[in-house]
Coordinates of C-alpha atoms in Angstrom, one line a residue:
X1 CA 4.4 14.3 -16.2
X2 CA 6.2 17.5 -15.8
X3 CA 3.5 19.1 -18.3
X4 CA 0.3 17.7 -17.0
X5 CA -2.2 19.9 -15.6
X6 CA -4.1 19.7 -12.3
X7 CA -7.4 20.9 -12.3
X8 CA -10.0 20.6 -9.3
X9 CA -13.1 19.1 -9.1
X10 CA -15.3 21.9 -8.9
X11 CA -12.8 24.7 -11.3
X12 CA -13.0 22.0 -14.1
X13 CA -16.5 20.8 -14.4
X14 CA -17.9 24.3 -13.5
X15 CA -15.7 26.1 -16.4
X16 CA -17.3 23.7 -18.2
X17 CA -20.7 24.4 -17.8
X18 CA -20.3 27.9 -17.8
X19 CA -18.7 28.2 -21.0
X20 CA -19.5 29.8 -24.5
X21 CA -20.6 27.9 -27.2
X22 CA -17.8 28.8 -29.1
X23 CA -15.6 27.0 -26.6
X24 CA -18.3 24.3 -26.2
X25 CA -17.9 23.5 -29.9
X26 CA -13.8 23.5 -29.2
X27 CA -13.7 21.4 -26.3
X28 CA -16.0 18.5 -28.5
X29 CA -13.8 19.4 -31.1
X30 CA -10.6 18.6 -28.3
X31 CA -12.8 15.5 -26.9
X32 CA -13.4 14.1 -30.4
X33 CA -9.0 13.7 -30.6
X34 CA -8.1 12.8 -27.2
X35 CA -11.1 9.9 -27.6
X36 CA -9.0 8.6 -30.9
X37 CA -6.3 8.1 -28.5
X38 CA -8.7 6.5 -25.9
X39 CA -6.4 2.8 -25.1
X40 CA -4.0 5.1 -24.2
X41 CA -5.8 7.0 -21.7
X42 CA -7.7 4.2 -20.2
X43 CA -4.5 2.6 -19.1
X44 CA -2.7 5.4 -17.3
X45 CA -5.9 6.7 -15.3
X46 CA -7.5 4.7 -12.4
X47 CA -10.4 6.6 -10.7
X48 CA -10.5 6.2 -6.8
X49 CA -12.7 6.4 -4.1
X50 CA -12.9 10.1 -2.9
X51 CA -11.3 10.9 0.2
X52 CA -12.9 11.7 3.8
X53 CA -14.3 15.5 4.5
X54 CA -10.4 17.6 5.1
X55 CA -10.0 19.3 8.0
X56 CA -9.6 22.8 6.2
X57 CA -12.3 22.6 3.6
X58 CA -11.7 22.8 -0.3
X59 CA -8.1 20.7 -0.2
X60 CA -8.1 20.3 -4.0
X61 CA -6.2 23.5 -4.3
X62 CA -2.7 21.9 -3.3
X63 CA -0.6 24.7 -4.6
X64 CA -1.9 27.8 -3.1
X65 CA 0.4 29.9 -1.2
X66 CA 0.1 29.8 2.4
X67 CA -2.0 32.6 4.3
X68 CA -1.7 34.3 6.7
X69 CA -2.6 34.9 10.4
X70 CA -6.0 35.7 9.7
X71 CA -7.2 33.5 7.2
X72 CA -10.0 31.6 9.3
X73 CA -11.6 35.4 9.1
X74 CA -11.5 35.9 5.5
X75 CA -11.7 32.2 3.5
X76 CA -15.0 32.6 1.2
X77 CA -16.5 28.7 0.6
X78 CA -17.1 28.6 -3.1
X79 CA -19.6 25.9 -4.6
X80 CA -19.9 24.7 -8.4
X81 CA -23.1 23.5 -9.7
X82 CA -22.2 21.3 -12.3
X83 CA -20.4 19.1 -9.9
X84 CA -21.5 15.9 -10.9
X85 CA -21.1 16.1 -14.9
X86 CA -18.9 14.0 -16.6
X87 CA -17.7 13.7 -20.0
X88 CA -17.5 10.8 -22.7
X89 CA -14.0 9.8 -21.8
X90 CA -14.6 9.8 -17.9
X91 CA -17.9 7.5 -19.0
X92 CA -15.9 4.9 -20.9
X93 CA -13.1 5.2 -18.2
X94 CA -15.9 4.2 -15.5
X95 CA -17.0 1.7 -17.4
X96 CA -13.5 0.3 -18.1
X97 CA -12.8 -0.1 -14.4
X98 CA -16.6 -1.7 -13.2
X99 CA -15.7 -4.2 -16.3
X100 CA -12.4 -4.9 -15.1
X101 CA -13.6 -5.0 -11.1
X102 CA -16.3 -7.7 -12.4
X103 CA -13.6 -9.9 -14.0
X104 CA -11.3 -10.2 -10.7
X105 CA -14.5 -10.9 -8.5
X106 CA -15.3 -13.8 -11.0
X107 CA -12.0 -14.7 -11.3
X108 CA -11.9 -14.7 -7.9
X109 CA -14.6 -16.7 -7.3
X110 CA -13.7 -19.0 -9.8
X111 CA -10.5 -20.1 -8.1
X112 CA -12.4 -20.5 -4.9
X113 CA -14.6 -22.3 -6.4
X114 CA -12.4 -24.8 -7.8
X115 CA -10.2 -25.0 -4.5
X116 CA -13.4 -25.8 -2.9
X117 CA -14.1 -29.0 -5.2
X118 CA -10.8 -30.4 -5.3
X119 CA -10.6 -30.2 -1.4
X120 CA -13.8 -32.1 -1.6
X121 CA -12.7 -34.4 -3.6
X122 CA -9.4 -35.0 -1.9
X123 CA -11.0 -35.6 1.5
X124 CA -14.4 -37.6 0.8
X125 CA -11.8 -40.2 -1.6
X126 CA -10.5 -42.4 1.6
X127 CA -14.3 -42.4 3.1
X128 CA -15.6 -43.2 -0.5
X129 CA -12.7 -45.9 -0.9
X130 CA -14.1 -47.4 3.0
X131 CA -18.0 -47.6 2.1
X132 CA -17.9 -48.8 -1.3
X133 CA -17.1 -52.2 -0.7
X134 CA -20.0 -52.7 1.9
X135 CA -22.2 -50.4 0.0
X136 CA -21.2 -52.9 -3.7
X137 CA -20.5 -56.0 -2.4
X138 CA -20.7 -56.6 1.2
X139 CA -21.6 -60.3 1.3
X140 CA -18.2 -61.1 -0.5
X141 CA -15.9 -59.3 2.3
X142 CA -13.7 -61.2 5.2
X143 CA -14.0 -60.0 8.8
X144 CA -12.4 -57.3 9.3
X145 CA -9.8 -58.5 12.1
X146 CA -8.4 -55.9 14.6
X147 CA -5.5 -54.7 13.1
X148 CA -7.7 -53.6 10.3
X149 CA -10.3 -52.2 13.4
X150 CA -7.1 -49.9 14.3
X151 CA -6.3 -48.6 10.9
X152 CA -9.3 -47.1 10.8
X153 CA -8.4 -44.8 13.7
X154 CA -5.4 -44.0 11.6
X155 CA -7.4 -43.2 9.0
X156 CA -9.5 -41.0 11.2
X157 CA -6.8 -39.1 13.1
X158 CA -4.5 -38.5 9.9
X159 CA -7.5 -37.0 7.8
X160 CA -8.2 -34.8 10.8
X161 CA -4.5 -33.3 11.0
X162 CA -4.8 -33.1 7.0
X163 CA -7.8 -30.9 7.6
X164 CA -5.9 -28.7 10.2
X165 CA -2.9 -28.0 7.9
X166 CA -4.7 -27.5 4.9
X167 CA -6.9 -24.9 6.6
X168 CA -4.0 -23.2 8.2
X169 CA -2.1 -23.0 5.1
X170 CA -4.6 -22.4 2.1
X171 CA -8.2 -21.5 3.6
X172 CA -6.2 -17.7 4.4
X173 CA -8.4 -13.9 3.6
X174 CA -6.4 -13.4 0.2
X175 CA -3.9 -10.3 1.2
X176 CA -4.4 -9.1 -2.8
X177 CA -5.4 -9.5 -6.5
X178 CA -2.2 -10.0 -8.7
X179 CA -2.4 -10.5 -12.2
X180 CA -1.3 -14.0 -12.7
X181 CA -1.5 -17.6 -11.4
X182 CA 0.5 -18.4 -8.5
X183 CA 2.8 -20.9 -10.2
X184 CA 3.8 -23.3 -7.4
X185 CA 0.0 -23.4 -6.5
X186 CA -1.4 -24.5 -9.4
X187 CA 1.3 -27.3 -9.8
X188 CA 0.6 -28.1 -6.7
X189 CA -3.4 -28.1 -7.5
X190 CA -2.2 -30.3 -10.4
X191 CA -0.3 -32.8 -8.8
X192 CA -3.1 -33.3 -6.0
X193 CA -5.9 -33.9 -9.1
X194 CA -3.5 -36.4 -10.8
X195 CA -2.7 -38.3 -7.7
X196 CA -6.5 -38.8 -6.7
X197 CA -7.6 -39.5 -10.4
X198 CA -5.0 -42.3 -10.4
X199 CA -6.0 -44.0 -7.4
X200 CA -9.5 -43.8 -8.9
X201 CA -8.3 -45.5 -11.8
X202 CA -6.4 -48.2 -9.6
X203 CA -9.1 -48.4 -7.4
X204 CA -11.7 -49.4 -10.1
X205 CA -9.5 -51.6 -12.0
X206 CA -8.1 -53.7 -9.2
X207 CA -10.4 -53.2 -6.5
X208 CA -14.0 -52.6 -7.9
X209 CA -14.0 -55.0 -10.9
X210 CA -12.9 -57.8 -9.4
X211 CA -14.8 -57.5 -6.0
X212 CA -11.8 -58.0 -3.7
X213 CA -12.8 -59.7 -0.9
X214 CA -9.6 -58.5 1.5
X215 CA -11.0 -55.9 3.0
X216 CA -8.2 -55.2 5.1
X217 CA -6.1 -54.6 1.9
X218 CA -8.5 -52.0 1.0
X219 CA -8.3 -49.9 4.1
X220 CA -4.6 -50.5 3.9
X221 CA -4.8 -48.5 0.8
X222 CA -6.9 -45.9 1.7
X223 CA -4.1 -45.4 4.4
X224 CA -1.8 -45.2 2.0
X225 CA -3.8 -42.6 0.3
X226 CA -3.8 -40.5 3.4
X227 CA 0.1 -40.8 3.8
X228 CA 0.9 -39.1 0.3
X229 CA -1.8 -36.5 0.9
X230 CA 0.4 -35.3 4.1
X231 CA 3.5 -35.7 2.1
X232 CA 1.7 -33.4 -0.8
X233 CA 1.2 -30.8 2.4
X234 CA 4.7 -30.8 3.2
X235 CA 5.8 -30.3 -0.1
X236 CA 3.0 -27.3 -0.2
X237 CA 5.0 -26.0 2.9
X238 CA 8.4 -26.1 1.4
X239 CA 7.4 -24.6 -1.8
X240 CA 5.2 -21.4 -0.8
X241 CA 6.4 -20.5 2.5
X242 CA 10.2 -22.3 3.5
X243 CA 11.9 -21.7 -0.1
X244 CA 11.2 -17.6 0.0
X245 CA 12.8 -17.3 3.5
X246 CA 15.9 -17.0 2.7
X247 CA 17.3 -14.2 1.1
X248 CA 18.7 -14.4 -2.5
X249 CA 18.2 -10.5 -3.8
X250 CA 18.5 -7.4 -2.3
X251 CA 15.8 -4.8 -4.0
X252 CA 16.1 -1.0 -4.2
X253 CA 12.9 0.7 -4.0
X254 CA 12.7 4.4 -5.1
X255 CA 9.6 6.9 -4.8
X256 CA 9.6 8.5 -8.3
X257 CA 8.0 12.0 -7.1
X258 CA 10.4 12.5 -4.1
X259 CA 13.1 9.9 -4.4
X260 CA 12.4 8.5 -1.1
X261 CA 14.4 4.9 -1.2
X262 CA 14.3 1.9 1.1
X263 CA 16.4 -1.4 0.9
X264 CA 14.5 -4.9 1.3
X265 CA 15.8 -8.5 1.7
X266 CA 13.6 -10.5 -0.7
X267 CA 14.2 -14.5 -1.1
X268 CA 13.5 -16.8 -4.3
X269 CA 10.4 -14.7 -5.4
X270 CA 8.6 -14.3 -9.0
X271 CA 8.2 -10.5 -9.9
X272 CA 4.3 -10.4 -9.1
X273 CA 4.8 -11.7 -5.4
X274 CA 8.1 -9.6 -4.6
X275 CA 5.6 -6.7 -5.8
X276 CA 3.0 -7.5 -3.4
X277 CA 5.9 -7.6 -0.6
X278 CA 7.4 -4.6 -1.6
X279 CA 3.6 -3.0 -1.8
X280 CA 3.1 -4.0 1.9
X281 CA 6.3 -2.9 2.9
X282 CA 5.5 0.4 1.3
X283 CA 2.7 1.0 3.6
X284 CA 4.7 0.1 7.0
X285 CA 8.3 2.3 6.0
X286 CA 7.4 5.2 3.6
X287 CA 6.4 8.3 4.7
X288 CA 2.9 9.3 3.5
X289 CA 2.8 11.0 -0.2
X290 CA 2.1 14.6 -0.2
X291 CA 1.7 16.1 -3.5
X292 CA 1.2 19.6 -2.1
X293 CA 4.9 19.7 -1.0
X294 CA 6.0 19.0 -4.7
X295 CA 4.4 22.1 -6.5
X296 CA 6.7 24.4 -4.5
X297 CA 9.2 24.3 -7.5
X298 CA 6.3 24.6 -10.3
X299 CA 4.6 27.4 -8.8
X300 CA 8.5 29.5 -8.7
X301 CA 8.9 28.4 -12.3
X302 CA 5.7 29.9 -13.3
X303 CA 6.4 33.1 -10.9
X304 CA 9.4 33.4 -13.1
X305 CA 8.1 33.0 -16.5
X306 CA 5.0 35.6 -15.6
X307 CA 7.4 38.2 -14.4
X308 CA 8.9 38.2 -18.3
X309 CA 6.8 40.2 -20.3
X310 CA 7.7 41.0 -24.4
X311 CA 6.6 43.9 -26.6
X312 CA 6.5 44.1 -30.2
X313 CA 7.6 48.1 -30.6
X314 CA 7.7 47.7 -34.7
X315 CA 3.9 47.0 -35.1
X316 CA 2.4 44.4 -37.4
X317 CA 4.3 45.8 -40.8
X318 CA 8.0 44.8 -42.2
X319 CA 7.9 41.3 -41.8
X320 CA 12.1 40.6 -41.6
X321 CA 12.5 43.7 -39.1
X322 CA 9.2 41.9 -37.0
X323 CA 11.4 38.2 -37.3
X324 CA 14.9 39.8 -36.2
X325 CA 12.8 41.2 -33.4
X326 CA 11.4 38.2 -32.2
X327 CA 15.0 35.8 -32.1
X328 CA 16.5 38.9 -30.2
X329 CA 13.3 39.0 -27.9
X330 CA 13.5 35.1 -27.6
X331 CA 17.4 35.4 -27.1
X332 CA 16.9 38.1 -24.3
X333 CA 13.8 35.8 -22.9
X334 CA 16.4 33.0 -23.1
X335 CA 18.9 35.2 -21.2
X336 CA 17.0 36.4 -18.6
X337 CA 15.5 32.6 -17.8
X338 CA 19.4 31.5 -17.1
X339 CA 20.0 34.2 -15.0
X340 CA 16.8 33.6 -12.6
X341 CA 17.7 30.5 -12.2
X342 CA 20.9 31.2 -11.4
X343 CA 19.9 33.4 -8.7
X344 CA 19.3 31.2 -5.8
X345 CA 19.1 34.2 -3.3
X346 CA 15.1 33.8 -3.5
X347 CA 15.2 30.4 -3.2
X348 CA 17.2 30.8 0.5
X349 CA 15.1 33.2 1.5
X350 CA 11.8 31.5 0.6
X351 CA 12.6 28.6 2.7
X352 CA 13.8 30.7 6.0
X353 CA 10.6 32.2 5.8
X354 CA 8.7 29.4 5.6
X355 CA 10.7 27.7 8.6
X356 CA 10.2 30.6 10.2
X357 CA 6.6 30.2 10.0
X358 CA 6.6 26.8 10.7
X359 CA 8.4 27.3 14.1
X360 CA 6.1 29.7 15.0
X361 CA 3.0 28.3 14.7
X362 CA 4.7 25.1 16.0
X363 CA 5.0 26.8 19.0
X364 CA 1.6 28.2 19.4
X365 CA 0.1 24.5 18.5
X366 CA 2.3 23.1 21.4
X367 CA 1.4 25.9 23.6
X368 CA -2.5 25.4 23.3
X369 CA -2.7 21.7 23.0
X370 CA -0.5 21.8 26.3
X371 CA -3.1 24.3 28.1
X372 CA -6.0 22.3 26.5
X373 CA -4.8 19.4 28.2
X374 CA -4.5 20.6 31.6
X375 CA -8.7 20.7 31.5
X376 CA -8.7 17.4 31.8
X377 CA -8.6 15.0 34.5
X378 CA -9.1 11.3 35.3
X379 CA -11.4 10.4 38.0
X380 CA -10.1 8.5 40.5
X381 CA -12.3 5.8 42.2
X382 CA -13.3 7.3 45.0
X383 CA -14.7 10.2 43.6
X384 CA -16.5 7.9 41.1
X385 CA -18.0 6.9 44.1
X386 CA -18.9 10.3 45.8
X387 CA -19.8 11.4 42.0
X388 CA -22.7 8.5 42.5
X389 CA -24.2 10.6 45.1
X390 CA -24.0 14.1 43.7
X391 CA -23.9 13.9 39.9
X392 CA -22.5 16.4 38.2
X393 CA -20.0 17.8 35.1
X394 CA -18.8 13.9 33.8
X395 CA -18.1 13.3 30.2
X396 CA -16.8 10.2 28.4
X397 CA -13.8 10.7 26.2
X398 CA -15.3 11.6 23.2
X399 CA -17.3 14.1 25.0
X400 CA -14.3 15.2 26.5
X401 CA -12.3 15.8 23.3
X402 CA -15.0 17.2 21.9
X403 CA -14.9 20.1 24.7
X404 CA -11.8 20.8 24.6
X405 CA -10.7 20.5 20.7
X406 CA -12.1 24.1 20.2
X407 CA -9.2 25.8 22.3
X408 CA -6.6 24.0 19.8
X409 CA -8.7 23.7 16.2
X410 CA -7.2 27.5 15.4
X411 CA -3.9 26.3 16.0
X412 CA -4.1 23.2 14.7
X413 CA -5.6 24.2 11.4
X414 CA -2.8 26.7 10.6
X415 CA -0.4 24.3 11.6
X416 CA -1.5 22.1 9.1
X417 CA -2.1 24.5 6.2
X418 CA 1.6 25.8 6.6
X419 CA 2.6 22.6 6.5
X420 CA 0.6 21.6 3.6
X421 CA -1.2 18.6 5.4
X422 CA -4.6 19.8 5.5
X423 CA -5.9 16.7 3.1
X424 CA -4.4 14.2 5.3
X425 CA -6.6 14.8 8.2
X426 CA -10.2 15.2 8.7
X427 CA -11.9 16.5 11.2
X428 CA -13.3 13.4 12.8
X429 CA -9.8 11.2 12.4
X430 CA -8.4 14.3 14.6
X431 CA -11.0 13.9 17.6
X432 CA -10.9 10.1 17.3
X433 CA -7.2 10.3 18.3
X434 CA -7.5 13.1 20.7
X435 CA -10.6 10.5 22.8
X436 CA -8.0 8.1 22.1
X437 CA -5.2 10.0 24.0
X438 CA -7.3 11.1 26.7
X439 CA -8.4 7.5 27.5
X440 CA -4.6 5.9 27.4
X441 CA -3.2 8.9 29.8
X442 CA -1.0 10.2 26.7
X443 CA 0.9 13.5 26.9
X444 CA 0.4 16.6 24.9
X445 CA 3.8 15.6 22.7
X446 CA 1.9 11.6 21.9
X447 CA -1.0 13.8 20.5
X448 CA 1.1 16.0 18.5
X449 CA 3.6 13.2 17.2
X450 CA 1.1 12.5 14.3
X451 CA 0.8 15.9 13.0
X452 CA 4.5 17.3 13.3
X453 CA 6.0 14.2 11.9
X454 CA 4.9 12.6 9.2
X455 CA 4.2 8.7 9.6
X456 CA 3.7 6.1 7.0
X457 CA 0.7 5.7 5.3
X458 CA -1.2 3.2 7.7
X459 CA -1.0 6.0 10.1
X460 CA -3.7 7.3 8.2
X461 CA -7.3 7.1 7.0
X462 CA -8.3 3.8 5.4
X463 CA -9.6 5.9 2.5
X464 CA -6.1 7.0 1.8
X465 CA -5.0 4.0 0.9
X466 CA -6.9 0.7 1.2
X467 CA -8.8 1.5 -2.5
X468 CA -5.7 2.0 -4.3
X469 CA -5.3 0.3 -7.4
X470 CA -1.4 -0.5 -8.5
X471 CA -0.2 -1.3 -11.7
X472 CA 3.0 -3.7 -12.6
X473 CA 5.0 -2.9 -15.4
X474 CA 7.6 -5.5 -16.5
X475 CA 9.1 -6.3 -19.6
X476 CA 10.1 -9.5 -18.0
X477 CA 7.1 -11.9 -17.4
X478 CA 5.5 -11.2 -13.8
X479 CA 5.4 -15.1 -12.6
X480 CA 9.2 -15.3 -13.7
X481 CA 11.4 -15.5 -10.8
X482 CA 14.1 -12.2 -9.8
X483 CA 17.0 -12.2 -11.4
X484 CA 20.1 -10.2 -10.6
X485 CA 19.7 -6.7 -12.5
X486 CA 15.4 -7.1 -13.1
X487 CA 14.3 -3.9 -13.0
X488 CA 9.9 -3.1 -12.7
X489 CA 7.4 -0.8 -11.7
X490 CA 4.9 -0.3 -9.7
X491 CA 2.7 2.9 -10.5
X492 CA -0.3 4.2 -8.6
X493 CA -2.2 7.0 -9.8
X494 CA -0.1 9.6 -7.8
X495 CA 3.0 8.1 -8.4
X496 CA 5.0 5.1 -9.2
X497 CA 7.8 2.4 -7.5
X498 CA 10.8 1.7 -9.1
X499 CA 12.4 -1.3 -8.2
X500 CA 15.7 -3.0 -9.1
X501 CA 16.7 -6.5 -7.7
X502 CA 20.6 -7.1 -7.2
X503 CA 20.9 -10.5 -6.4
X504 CA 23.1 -10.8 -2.7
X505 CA 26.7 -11.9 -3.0
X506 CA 28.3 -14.8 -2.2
X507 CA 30.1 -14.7 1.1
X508 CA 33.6 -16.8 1.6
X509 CA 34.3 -16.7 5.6
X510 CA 37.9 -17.0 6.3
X511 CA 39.4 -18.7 10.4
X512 CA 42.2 -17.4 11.2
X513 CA 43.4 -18.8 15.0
X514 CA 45.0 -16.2 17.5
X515 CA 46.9 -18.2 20.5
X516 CA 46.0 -16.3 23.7
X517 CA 49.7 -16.6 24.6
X518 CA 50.7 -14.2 21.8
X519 CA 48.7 -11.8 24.2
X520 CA 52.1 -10.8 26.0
X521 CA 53.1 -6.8 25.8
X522 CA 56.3 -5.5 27.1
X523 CA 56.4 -1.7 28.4
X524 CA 59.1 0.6 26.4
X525 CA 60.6 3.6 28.1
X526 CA 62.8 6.4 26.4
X527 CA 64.2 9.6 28.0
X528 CA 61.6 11.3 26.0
X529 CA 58.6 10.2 27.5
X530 CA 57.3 11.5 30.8
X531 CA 56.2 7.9 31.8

């Protein structure tokens, strides 16, 4: 990863267009190899929705050096014109992920589909097993006494609490896609289709062919019917929601670009559903993912290597004086690399200046947010009511952040530049939460907590987040359960989660009794002391 490139939109595709044919005929050339290797690339590249308009313009620059004062003066916009052109590998990668994104919707649908039907099935069997007898044979049948008259309010009420449970446990907005079958579900969806299909089969062979005229005996066993269904539910209950409560493995999760880590408490899980935990948890307890703060180190390292510069002082001629010249220039290049490293004066100093800056414009965003603030004011109801009579300067809150977000946008804007948090907020996302703090009677400091600290990623636009695409990697199978020492990962196209399950120990709790008469103390003096 270390060697990867990162180009932006408009640099990459505009160097494109505007190149020679020489280099035209190179990149096909470069095209034609990278699309030999094309499995490869198609599984290690997901292509996401864009993100919303940044507050600071072109963001895809990440590792720029910060500017200075008066950069809202001096920045130039720049626009490409070959924007929109793509290449034969981006083509087949498209078409990769609408093909894939076409197979989970059926998929999808599919499953729904067949839940559907077999809930159909399940509750329109104890009707079907009522009617048939007077729909078949009706002149055959006893009277149906009262005792049989009151199991069919049994029948009634029980398939009604049936209906309840099974909405409030299955019929649920899916939270995610995962890659395989939920195991206990589909035994579960098993067992259900076997049970029905063998009271069919009972059913017609005892009951339909031979025309039983005990009709009471035949609501008695659609009640019976009804009874194993709720027993089925409660199995349903222990298996997908009881048996994971409690915990069985603790799980280390570490941030692979950072090494951010969190701890979670996971119970009797397979791989694919403690990853769609740990995904969830990821977005409540990790700080947002900035990749602008990470090319601080790559953008020294290349500040280094640019500052060495090598001369060839024997010319082009005697080839072994040319090759002793190069190993010593290598040796010196070699040389001089270990010492710059080794010199971590620059490194000090680079960061006190940039906490310097920080502080400072910290201050200044405090400082005008603060005075922006004190513009505003609540109307009370009275002078709602004198306001009725003499209309006059009254704004909503969105008209009222709008008014006064141009005495802190300066401010603001190099707060977040320094920072390197341009990308994570757009201009609108800002003014939405400034209305938003206006019309809850928040302080200046509520306003600023979201762009001096950084939150976790729900804190942020839905675009961030909500179309990201993860990917498990497991050499163990993904509906196997955690076992102690499973390690897998969870990439996303920025970065990836690397998780290790320890399974928690056993605890042995010891008693040991204290009498409260032992509680006796007996004061000690010696010449010594001064008591």
């Amino acid at each position: 990863m270390d060697t990867e490139s990162t180009y932006s939109g408009y640099s990459y595709y505009s160097g494109r267009s505007r190149g020679s044919h020489r280099h035209g005929e190179r990149s096909r050339d470069h095209h034609k190899s990278r699309s030999k290797d094309g499995s490869r690339s198609e599984k290690s590249v997901t292509i996401n929705a864009p993100p919303a308009e940044p507050l600071l313009g072109d963001s895809s620059v990440l590792g720029e050096e910060v500017q200075d004062d008066n950069w809202g003066e001096t920045t130039t916009a720049v626009t490409g014109t070959s924007e929109h052109s793509l290449s034969q590998e981006d083509i087949v990668r498209i078409t990769k992920d609408l093909e894939d994104s076409v197979g989970l919707d059926c998929r999808r649908y599919f499953s729904l589909t067949l839940a559907v039907v077999l809930g159909l099935l399940v509750f329109l069997t104890p009707l079907a097993f009522l009617a048939l007898p007077h729909l078949l044979w009706p002149d055959k049948l006893l009277v149906c006494g009262t005792a049989c008259e009151g199991l069919f309010i049994s029948v009634a009420f029980k398939l009604l609490i049936l209906l309840l449970a099974v909405w409030a446990l299955f019929f649920r907005a899916p939270r995610a896609g995962l890659p395989r079958v939920f195991v206990f579900r589909a035994l579960l969806a098993v067992l259900v289709l076997l049970f029905v299909v063998s009271y069919w089969l009972f059913y017609g062979v005892r009951i339909m062919d031979s025309q039983d005229e005990n009709y009471q005996g035949i609501v008695q066993y659609a009640v019976s019917l009804v009874d194993a269904l709720l027993f089925i539910h409660y199995l349903a209950i222990v298996l997908l929601e009881l048996r994971q409560l409690q915990p069985a493995f603790s799980v280390c999760v570490t941030r692979s670009t950072d090494g951010e880590t969190r701890h979670y408490n996971l119970g009797q899980l397979s791989i694919q559903r403690a990853a769609l935990a740990i995904i969830e948890n990821y977005y409540r307890d990790f700080s947002v993912h900035n990749p602008a703060l990470l090319t601080a180190s790559k953008s020294r390292a290349a500040k280094h290597l640019a500052g060495l510069k090598v001369y060839n002082v024997d010319g082009p001629g005697n080839n072994a004086a040319t090759g002793l010249a190069h190993s010593q220039s290598r040796a010196m290049i070699a040389a001089a690399a270990r010492r710059r490293d080794t010199n971590h004066n620059e490194l000090y100093y680079e960061e006190a200046e940039h906490e310097r800056r920080v502080r400072k414009r910290k201050a200044r965003l405090v400082v005008a947010v603060e005075e922006a603030f004190t513009h505003v004011k609540r109307m009370q109801e009275d002078e709602q009511q004198q306001q009725k009579k003499a209309p006059g300067d009254v704004m909503d809150p969105r008209e009222a952040a709008q008014a006064i977000f141009p005495s802190m946008a300066r401010s603001l804007q190099k707060y977040l530049r320094t920072t390197r948090q341009q990308h994570c907020h757009s201009m609108e996302s800002i003014q939405q939460h400034l209305a938003f703090c206006i019309t809850n009677n928040m302080t200046p400091k509520a306003f600023l907590e979201s762009y001096l600290t950084p939150g976790p990623t729900l804190q942020y636009g839905r675009e961030r987040w909500l179309a990201r695409q993860w990917t498990l990697v497991s050499e163990a199978s993904v509906t196997s359960g955690l076992k102690e020492g499973a390690i897998f990962l969870l990439k996303c196209i920025d970065f990836s989660l690397v998780v290790t399950a320890k399974r928690i120990p056993y605890i042995q709790l010891s008693e040991e009794f204290i009498d409260p008469k032992s509680h006796k103390f007996v004061l000690r003096l010696q010449s010594e002391t001064s008591v």
